[in-house]
Amino acid sequence: MAKGTLTPRAEDFPRWYQEVIALAEMGENGPAAGTMVIRPWGYGIWELFQAELDRRIKEAGAENAYFPLLIPESFLRLEAEHVEGFSPELAVVTHGGGKELDEPLVLRPTSETMVNSFFARWIQSHRDLPLLLNQWANVVRWEMRPRLFLRTREFLWQEGHTAHATEADARAYSLRILRDVYESTMVEVASLPVLTGHKTARERFAGATRTWTCEGMMGDGKALQMGTSHELGQNFAKAFGITFANAEGTTDHVWQTSWGVSTRLVGALVMGHGDDFGLRLPPALAPAEVVVLMIKEDPDVRAAAEALVEEVRAAGHRVRLDDRSETSFGRRSVGWELKGVPVRVEIGPRDLSEGTVTVVTRHLRKKENMALGGAARAVCAILSRVGTELMEEAIAARRERTADVTTLEEAVEAGSAGFARIGLGALGADGEDRLAAHALSVRCLQRADGSLAELGGTESDLIAVVGRSY
Amino acid sequence: MAKGTLTPRAEDFPRWYQEVIALAEMGENGPAAGTMVIRPWGYGIWELFQAELDRRIKEAGAENAYFPLLIPESFLRLEAEHVEGFSPELAVVTHGGGKELDEPLVLRPTSETMVNSFFARWIQSHRDLPLLLNQWANVVRWEMRPRLFLRTREFLWQEGHTAHATEADARAYSLRILRDVYESTMVEVASLPVLTGHKTARERFAGATRTWTCEGMMGDGKALQMGTSHELGQNFAKAFGITFANAEGTTDHVWQTSWGVSTRLVGALVMGHGDDFGLRLPPALAPAEVVVLMIKEDPDVRAAAEALVEEVRAAGHRVRLDDRSETSFGRRSVGWELKGVPVRVEIGPRDLSEGTVTVVTRHLRKKENMALGGAARAVCAILSRVGTELMEEAIAARRERTADVTTLEEAVEAGSAGFARIGLGALGADGEDRLAAHALSVRCLQRADGSLAELGGTESDLIAVVGRSY
């Protein structure tokens, strides 16, 4: 793990990504093709994401529940578009307890069919609405081009499922999740700027009437779909017979939403902020915000290091002591840099005899020699700035790679290197087909000012954001 | 959900259990036989258990990670006892992405084989030890007599897997988990007294050299195995080739542990504390510690109820307002009683005009009329006592059903109604076979004073605790 081990991003971005995931000890391939082991550093980031998302989901009124992994194959067939979208990706259990099963069981690729079979029983009256549930779970989709954290045959996610009395209420909730849960976490916690908008019919979730999305731009200019919130209309309600007696005493089908984000967010963090030396973590998502490195074992060094750890911890930060003096200092230092720990403090006997320590700010790769006495305060001050600075950098990079264009040819050129913004009218009826021929797609539709296209307004006001997607 | 809906426990305990799970809206059967839906009330209890366990697991130095659900069938065959123990319970994926798989994939029944295939690569030197990992995951075991929360074909759990340089270190860690994580959570958080000890060879985990256990007594006198911590010796290390260079420069196999608790703990809470009116929750595991019920919609009632909610919340408690005045007061009141909410405050216009409210302590079913002004303080005082009082009651019930005996015949009689304690010598060599003929088993071995049989001492000092198990 010596310096310069990583392939430069500009040379081969996918290879750089793979190397960061491996060398930062975030994840590895599992023994079954396409599966993934999430190692503690990767899982620690996911746990911090989870806590932030879970708090916001609960603030939005949804409660956690858990539905079975194993879905009878017949359930999937009940919603026509849904089965068409998911059947090529299914994994099927045919044997249990040493016997062949009467009906094969599918491993959930998503849980709309399972959840809605219960909603049909639990919902009777408008008093049961809205019903707002979420689950944290693993799902299985037989992806053909797996890639750690981005697209694996098993991944971890949360999936929300809700039922409402009116279309307006369902839409409002779908947008609430998009903004107050997803966009808020991505922007305020992960320091990743995202575009929000809705998908074209072509890119919509199988079974949805509208798919809202958060799209991020990665370090190579490509787009990553980071989270989606779907309006399902009454499609599943009709397929599963989810009806309720409304306040007027007549019967109606519910209006629904579903929404999810996954361990893909960990991949987004790597590709959104990483540099040629590894990962760069915003403190809010760093399993360790600060590492205090003892350059060598020595009583004075240990005393100073432990005191500093305590002081930074008392200020409310996650901090680790690295006293593995059996491993070379250089190797440890590069290791923490690869892992993206926001601040490193290096304490050795020579500096210490002069009362100083070295403080390294990871995202700037800036080394400062400073007095031991002021180090804790300086570390906290640096931590308070990292998130904002990473965000500013990401916004500037995106701005540089985004172009407003007026023709499809220009959209192809600009979209191949970043995002092209083009009026929906200029894109034309066959625009998406023509983009697809260049491996491009419309990532989202939004208003010219970047705001969400909500109720009202006409299609002609919309801008299509074109890019190359993961 | 009218009063008296529940079958009395004394009449039919299993039926009472099933009814509580259903009426308290904790769980339901899934569509595939033996699977379970965990509804928000049940999942909320599990989330509180998880938070308490996770904090203790991290304090014990283990880090969370995640390993794949899908295990190549060949992995399971590497440890002989392990495959023999688990193969009758396996669920097998034979098809993925529309094609038959080259090698069938097993859904993890537990992850020793998966985790240890990675330990073999990650562990090289004594500097890599101890390696302490934990994962929160679903597992699948094709149970033939499924029962919600107690034994389902899919369940949620945590499973810890560790590797150590010495047998002594592995044993110490296994016991640390048993006591500081499991017993501590069961006793201090769940108010459930447990016996700790180790299993006989017959009852040991498949592949372990020693299985430590926490055994609870349920409301019907039967024993529930609530959590186990296994010493694996070098069994898996040899099967998977997990070796390390020790400090002396020679190569050795690691010593290992594994340990787990599951959603079964939710079932233990129901059966350990429930009464003929439903669940009784200790506040630490209550998704709502307090419910403030508005008997009817009225501006004064609402103002008083909301103020009380705020006051109790400000004191650090989880509290809900029940203002569903469209549903009858009686129905709501019985509903919260079934769900086991520790304290209910009922506020109606009549009492309020006299400045009073009704406070109901669930575990005692005690109603008190008291001044509104002092209600919040009184509620907090009640909450501070519930856990201790539930614990005292459970200890007394266990004491009453536990007998010290000296012959196997007496053990059969006492063990059929509760726990029989008998010297291992008196049990005799064929004792376990003879107990099995009466559907009884040795739940654990411990010293006469109830302490753990650890290093040293002879078998003749041991007491066998005999009971009928779930």
Short mmCIF file of C-alpha atoms in Angstrom, two decimals, chain A residues 28-32 35-41 43-44 47 54 58 63-72 75 87-98 101 105 107-108 114 117-118 121-122 126-127 133 136 138 140 142 144 153-154 156 320 326-327, chain B residues 28-32 35-41 43-44 47 54 58 63-72 75 87-98 101 105 107-108 114 117-118 121-122 126-127 133 136 138 140 142 144 153-154 156 320 326-327:
data_model
loop_
_atom_site.label_atom_id
_atom_site.label_comp_id
_atom_site.label_asym_id
_atom_site.label_seq_id
_atom_site.Cartn_x
_atom_site.Cartn_y
_atom_site.Cartn_z
CA GLU A 28 -14.60 -7.34 -1.79
CA ASN A 29 -16.26 -9.72 -4.18
CA GLY A 30 -18.17 -12.54 -2.54
CA PRO A 31 -17.66 -16.17 -3.61
CA ALA A 32 -20.91 -16.30 -5.61
CA THR A 35 -22.12 -10.69 -4.58
CA MET A 36 -20.26 -8.40 -2.17
CA VAL A 37 -18.65 -8.47 1.25
CA ILE A 38 -18.87 -5.10 2.97
CA ARG A 39 -15.87 -4.72 5.26
CA PRO A 40 -16.00 -2.60 8.43
CA TRP A 41 -14.77 0.62 6.81
CA TYR A 43 -20.09 -0.75 6.52
CA GLY A 44 -19.22 2.00 8.99
CA GLU A 47 -24.23 2.79 9.18
CA ASP A 54 -33.63 6.60 9.33
CA LYS A 58 -39.18 8.72 10.94
CA GLU A 63 -42.55 3.46 10.71
CA ASN A 64 -40.12 0.60 10.19
CA ALA A 65 -41.37 -2.93 9.59
CA TYR A 66 -40.00 -6.09 7.99
CA PHE A 67 -41.47 -8.22 5.22
CA PRO A 68 -40.27 -11.66 4.10
CA LEU A 69 -37.37 -12.17 1.70
CA LEU A 70 -39.17 -15.09 0.04
CA ILE A 71 -41.98 -14.12 -2.35
CA PRO A 72 -44.24 -16.69 -4.05
CA PHE A 75 -47.21 -12.57 -6.61
CA SER A 87 -38.44 -11.08 -14.20
CA PRO A 88 -35.08 -11.14 -16.05
CA GLU A 89 -33.36 -10.32 -12.73
CA LEU A 90 -34.93 -12.86 -10.40
CA ALA A 91 -33.18 -15.47 -8.26
CA VAL A 92 -35.37 -18.45 -7.49
CA VAL A 93 -35.45 -20.88 -4.55
CA THR A 94 -36.71 -24.25 -5.73
CA HIS A 95 -35.71 -26.48 -2.79
CA GLY A 96 -36.18 -26.16 0.96
CA GLY A 97 -35.52 -28.61 3.77
CA GLY A 98 -34.30 -31.21 1.29
CA LEU A 101 -41.05 -26.75 -3.25
CA LEU A 105 -40.03 -18.72 -4.18
CA LEU A 107 -35.82 -13.65 -3.52
CA ARG A 108 -37.27 -10.12 -3.28
CA MET A 114 -45.27 -8.51 -0.89
CA SER A 117 -50.65 -8.07 -0.45
CA PHE A 118 -50.71 -7.02 3.23
CA ARG A 121 -55.80 -6.64 4.37
CA TRP A 122 -54.72 -3.85 6.69
CA HIS A 126 -59.87 6.30 5.31
CA ARG A 127 -58.96 6.21 9.02
CA LEU A 133 -44.00 1.97 6.16
CA TRP A 136 -34.24 -1.91 5.89
CA ASN A 138 -31.28 -6.94 1.51
CA VAL A 140 -31.40 -9.67 -4.84
CA TRP A 142 -29.37 -10.89 -11.00
CA MET A 144 -25.19 -8.94 -15.45
CA ARG A 153 -26.52 -9.17 -7.10
CA GLU A 154 -27.35 -8.67 -3.44
CA LEU A 156 -28.67 -3.46 1.18
CA ARG A 320 -9.08 6.72 16.85
CA GLU A 326 4.96 -2.59 14.63
CA THR A 327 3.73 -1.30 11.27
CA GLU B 28 -48.23 -12.11 10.96
CA ASN B 29 -47.52 -15.13 8.86
CA GLY B 30 -45.97 -14.37 5.47
CA PRO B 31 -47.38 -15.90 2.29
CA ALA B 32 -44.61 -18.52 2.00
CA THR B 35 -42.14 -16.85 7.01
CA MET B 36 -43.06 -13.80 9.07
CA VAL B 37 -44.05 -10.17 8.61
CA ILE B 38 -42.86 -8.01 11.49
CA ARG B 39 -45.30 -5.13 11.92
CA PRO B 40 -44.21 -1.75 13.32
CA TRP B 41 -45.00 -2.57 16.96
CA TYR B 43 -40.21 -4.14 14.79
CA GLY B 44 -40.06 -1.14 17.11
CA GLU B 47 -35.05 -1.84 17.00
CA ASP B 54 -25.17 -2.98 19.06
CA LYS B 58 -19.12 -2.21 19.86
CA GLU B 63 -16.98 -3.95 14.26
CA ASN B 64 -19.99 -4.42 12.00
CA ALA B 65 -19.60 -5.82 8.50
CA TYR B 66 -21.83 -7.59 6.00
CA PHE B 67 -21.32 -10.90 4.22
CA PRO B 68 -23.36 -12.31 1.32
CA LEU B 69 -26.65 -14.11 1.78
CA LEU B 70 -25.79 -16.55 -1.01
CA ILE B 71 -23.28 -19.27 -0.08
CA PRO B 72 -21.91 -21.79 -2.61
CA PHE B 75 -18.66 -24.19 1.38
CA SER B 87 -28.09 -29.54 5.77
CA PRO B 88 -31.66 -30.64 6.64
CA GLU B 89 -32.59 -26.97 7.08
CA LEU B 90 -31.18 -25.43 3.90
CA ALA B 91 -33.04 -23.43 1.26
CA VAL B 92 -31.40 -23.60 -2.15
CA VAL B 93 -31.33 -21.16 -5.08
CA THR B 94 -30.99 -23.09 -8.31
CA HIS B 95 -31.91 -20.41 -10.86
CA GLY B 96 -30.77 -16.82 -11.37
CA GLY B 97 -31.41 -14.36 -14.19
CA GLY B 98 -33.54 -16.92 -16.01
CA LEU B 101 -26.88 -21.97 -11.95
CA LEU B 105 -26.41 -21.38 -3.83
CA LEU B 107 -29.33 -19.08 1.65
CA ARG B 108 -27.18 -18.57 4.76
CA MET B 114 -18.74 -17.62 4.51
CA SER B 117 -13.38 -18.22 3.92
CA PHE B 118 -12.49 -14.50 4.21
CA ARG B 121 -7.31 -14.38 3.50
CA TRP B 122 -7.41 -11.47 5.93
CA HIS B 126 -0.62 -12.23 15.12
CA ARG B 127 -0.87 -8.47 14.47
CA LEU B 133 -16.64 -8.89 13.46
CA TRP B 136 -26.89 -7.79 11.42
CA ASN B 138 -31.50 -12.23 7.90
CA VAL B 140 -33.02 -18.83 6.49
CA TRP B 142 -36.26 -24.56 6.87
CA MET B 144 -40.64 -27.72 10.33
CA ARG B 153 -38.00 -19.94 8.21
CA GLU B 154 -36.48 -16.50 7.87
CA LEU B 156 -33.39 -11.47 11.78
CA ARG B 320 -47.56 9.24 21.86
CA GLU B 326 -63.39 8.44 15.67
CA THR B 327 -62.49 5.14 17.38
#
